[in-house]
PDB file of C-alpha atoms in Angstrom:
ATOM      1  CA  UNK A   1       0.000   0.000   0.000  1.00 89.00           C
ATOM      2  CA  UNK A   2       1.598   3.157  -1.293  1.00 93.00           C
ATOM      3  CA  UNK A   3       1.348   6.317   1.527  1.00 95.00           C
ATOM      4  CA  UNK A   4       2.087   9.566   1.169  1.00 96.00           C
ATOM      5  CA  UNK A   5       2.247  11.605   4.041  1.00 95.00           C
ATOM      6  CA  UNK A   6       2.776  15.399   4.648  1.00 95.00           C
ATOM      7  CA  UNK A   7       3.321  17.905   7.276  1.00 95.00           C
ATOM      8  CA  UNK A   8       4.351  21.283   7.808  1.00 96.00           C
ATOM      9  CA  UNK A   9       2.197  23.252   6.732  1.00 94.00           C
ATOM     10  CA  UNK A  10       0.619  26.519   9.003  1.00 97.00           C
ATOM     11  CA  UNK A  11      -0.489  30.091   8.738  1.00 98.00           C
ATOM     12  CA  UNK A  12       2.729  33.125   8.465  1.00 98.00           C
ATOM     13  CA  UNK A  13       3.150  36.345   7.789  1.00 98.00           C
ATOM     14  CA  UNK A  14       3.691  37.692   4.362  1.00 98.00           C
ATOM     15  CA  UNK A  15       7.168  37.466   4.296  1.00 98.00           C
ATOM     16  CA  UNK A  16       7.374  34.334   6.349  1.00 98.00           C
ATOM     17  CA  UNK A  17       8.975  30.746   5.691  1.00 98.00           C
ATOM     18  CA  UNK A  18       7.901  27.401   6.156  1.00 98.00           C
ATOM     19  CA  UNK A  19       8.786  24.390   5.409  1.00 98.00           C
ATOM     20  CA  UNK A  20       7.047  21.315   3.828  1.00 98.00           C
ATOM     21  CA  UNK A  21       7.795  17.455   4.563  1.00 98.00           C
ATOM     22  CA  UNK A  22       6.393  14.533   2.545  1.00 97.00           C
ATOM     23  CA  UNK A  23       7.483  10.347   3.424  1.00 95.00           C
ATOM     24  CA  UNK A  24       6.571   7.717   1.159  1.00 94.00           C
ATOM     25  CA  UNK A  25       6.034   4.501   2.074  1.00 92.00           C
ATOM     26  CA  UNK A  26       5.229   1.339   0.272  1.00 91.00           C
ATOM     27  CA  UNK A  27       6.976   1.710  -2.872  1.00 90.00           C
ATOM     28  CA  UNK A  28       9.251  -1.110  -4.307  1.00 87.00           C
ATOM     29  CA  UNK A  29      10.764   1.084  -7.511  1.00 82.00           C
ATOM     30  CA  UNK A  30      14.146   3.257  -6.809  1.00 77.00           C
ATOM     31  CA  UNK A  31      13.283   5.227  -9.328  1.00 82.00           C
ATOM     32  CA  UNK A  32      10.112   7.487  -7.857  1.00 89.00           C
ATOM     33  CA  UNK A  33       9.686  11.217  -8.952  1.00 91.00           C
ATOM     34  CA  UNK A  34       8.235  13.255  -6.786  1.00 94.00           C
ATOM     35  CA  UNK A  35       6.541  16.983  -7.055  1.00 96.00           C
ATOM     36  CA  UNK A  36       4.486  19.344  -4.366  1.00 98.00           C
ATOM     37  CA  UNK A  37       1.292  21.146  -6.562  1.00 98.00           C
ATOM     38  CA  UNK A  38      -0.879  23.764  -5.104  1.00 98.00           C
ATOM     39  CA  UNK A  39      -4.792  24.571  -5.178  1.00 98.00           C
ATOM     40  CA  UNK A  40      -6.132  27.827  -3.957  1.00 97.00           C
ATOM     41  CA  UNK A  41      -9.637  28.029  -3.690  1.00 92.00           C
ATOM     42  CA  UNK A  42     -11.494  28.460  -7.315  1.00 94.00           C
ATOM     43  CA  UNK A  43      -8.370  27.758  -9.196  1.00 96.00           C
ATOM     44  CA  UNK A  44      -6.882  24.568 -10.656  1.00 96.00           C
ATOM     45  CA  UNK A  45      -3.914  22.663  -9.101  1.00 97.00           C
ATOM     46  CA  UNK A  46      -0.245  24.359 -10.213  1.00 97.00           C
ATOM     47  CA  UNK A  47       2.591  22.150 -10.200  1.00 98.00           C
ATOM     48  CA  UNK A  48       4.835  23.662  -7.991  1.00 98.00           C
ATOM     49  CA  UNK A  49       8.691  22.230  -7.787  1.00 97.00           C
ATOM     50  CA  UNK A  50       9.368  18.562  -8.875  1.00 95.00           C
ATOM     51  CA  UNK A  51      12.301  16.216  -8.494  1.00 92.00           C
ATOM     52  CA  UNK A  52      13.791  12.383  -8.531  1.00 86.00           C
ATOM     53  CA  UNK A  53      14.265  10.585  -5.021  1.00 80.00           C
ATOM     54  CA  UNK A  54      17.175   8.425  -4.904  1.00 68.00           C
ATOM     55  CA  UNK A  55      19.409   7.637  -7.731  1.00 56.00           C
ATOM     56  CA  UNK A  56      16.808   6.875 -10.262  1.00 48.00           C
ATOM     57  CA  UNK A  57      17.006   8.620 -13.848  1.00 48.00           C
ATOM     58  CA  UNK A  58      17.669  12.307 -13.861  1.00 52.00           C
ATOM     59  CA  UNK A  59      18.370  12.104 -10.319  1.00 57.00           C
ATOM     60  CA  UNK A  60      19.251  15.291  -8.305  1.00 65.00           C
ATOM     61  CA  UNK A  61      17.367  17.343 -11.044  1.00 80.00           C
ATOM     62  CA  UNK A  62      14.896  19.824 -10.260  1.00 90.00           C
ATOM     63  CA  UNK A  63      12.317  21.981 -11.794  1.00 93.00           C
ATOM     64  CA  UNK A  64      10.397  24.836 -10.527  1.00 96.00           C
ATOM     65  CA  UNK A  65       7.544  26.423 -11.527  1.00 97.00           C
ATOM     66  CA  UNK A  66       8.427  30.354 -12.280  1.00 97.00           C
ATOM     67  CA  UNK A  67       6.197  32.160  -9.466  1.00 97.00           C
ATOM     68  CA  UNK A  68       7.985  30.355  -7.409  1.00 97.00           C
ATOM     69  CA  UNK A  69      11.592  30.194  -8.529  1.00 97.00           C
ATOM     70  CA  UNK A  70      14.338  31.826  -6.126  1.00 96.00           C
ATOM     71  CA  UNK A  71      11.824  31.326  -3.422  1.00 98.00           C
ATOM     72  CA  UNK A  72      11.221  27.937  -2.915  1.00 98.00           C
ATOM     73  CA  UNK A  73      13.132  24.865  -2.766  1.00 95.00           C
ATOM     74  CA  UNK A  74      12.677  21.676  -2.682  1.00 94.00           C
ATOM     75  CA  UNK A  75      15.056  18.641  -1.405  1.00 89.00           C
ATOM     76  CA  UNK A  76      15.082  15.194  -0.359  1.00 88.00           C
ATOM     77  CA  UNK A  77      16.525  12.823   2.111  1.00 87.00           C
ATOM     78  CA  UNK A  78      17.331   9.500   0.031  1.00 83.00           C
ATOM     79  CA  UNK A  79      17.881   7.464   3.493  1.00 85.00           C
ATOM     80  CA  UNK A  80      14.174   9.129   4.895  1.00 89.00           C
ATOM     81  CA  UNK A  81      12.581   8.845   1.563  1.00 89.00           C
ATOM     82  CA  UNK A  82      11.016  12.273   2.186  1.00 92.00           C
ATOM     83  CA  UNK A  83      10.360  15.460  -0.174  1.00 93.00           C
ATOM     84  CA  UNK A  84      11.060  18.427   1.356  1.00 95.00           C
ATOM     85  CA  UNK A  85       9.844  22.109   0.044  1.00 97.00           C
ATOM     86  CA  UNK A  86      11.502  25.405   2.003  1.00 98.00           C
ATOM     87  CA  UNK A  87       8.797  28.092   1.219  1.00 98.00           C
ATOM     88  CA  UNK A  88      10.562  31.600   1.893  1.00 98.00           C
ATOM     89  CA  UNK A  89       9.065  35.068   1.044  1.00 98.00           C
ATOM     90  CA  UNK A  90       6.110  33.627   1.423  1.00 98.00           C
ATOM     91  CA  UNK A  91       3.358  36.163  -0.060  1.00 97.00           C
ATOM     92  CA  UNK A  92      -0.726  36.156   0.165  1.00 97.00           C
ATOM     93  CA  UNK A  93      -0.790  34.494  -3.340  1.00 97.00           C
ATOM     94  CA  UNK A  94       1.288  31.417  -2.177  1.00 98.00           C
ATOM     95  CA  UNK A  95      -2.080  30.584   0.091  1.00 98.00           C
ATOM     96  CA  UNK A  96      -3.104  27.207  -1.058  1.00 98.00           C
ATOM     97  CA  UNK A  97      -3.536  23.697   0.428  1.00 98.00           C
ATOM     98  CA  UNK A  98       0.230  21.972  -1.237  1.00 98.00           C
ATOM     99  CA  UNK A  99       0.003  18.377  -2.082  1.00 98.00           C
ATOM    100  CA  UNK A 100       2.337  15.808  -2.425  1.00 97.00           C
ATOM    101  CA  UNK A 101       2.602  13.447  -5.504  1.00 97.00           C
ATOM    102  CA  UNK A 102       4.670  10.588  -6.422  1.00 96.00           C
ATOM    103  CA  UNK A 103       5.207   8.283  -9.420  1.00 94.00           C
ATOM    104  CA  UNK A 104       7.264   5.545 -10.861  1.00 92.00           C
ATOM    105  CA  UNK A 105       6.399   5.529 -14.952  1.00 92.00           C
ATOM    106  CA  UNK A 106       6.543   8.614 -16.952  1.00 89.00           C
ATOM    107  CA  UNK A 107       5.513   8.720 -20.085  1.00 91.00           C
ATOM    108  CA  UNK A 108       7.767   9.993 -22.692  1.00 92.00           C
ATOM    109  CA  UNK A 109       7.288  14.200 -22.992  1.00 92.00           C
ATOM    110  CA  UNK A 110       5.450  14.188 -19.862  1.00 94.00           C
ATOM    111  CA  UNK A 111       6.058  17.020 -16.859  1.00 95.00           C
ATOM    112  CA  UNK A 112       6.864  16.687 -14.002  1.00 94.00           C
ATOM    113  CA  UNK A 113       4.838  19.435 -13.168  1.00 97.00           C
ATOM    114  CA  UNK A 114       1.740  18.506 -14.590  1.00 97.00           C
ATOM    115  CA  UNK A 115      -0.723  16.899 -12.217  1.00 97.00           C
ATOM    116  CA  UNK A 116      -1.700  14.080 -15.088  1.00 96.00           C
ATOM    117  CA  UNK A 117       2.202  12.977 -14.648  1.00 96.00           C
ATOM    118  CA  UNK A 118       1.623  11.507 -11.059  1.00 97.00           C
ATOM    119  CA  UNK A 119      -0.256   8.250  -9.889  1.00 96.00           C
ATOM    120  CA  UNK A 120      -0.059   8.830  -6.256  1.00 97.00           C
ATOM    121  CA  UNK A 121      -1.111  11.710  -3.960  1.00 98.00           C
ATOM    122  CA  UNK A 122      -0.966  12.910  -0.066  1.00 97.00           C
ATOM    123  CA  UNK A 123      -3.742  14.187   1.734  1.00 96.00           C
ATOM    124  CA  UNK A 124      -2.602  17.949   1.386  1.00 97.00           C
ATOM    125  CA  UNK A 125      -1.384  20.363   3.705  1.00 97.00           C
ATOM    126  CA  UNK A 126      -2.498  24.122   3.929  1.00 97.00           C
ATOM    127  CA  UNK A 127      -0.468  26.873   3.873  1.00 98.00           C
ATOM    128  CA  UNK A 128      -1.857  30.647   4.738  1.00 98.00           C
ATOM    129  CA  UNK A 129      -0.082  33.633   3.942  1.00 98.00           C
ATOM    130  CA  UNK A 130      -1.987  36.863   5.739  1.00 97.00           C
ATOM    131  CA  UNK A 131      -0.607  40.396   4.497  1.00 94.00           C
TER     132      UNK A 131
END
């Protein structure tokens, strides 16, 4: 039984940081991409910062979206098998509830920070950003 589960999120200051945590469980492939997306309310889920855990193909790569570039970054911890996404200068348009996705197939020309990429999902996490 694949898991995903997150933590971290909270409410900050414009301004503010916080930081994101996401551990899989229950895969058996090394090679598992892994993203955090974002919904605000009455808009569609944004792929936020994506990257490879472990040594699979393209490992240690990572792609960000461009609101967020030079603000965010995301990490892992091979050994933990968890995602990790620093959110600094945090801003009321960064309020959303983040989610955590996983996958082990991509199909060829696929991104890894579109939502139809990913097979797996966490439960979300919501992060508020008050001026």
């Amino acid at each position: 039984q694949v898991q995903l589960v997150e933590s971290g999120g909270g409410s900050v200051q414009a301004g503010g940081s916080l930081r994101l945590s996401c551990t899989i469980s229950g895969y058996t492939s090394s090679n598992i991409f892994m993203a955090w997306f974002r919904q605000a309310p009455g808009k569609e889920r944004e792929g936020v910062a994506a990257t490879y855990l472990g040594r699979g193909i393209g490992g240690g790569a990572r792609v960000y979206a461009d609101a967020v570039k030079g603000r965010f970054t995301i990490s892992q911890d091979n050994a933990k098998k968890t995602l990790y996404l620093q959110l600094n200068n945090l801003n009321p348009e960064d309020t959303a509830i983040y989610y955590c996705a996983a996958g082990t197939k991509r199909a060829p020309g696929s991104s890894l920070l579109s939502a139809s990429t990913y097979t797996d999902w966490g439960q979300g996490t919501q992060v508020t950003v008050s001026s």
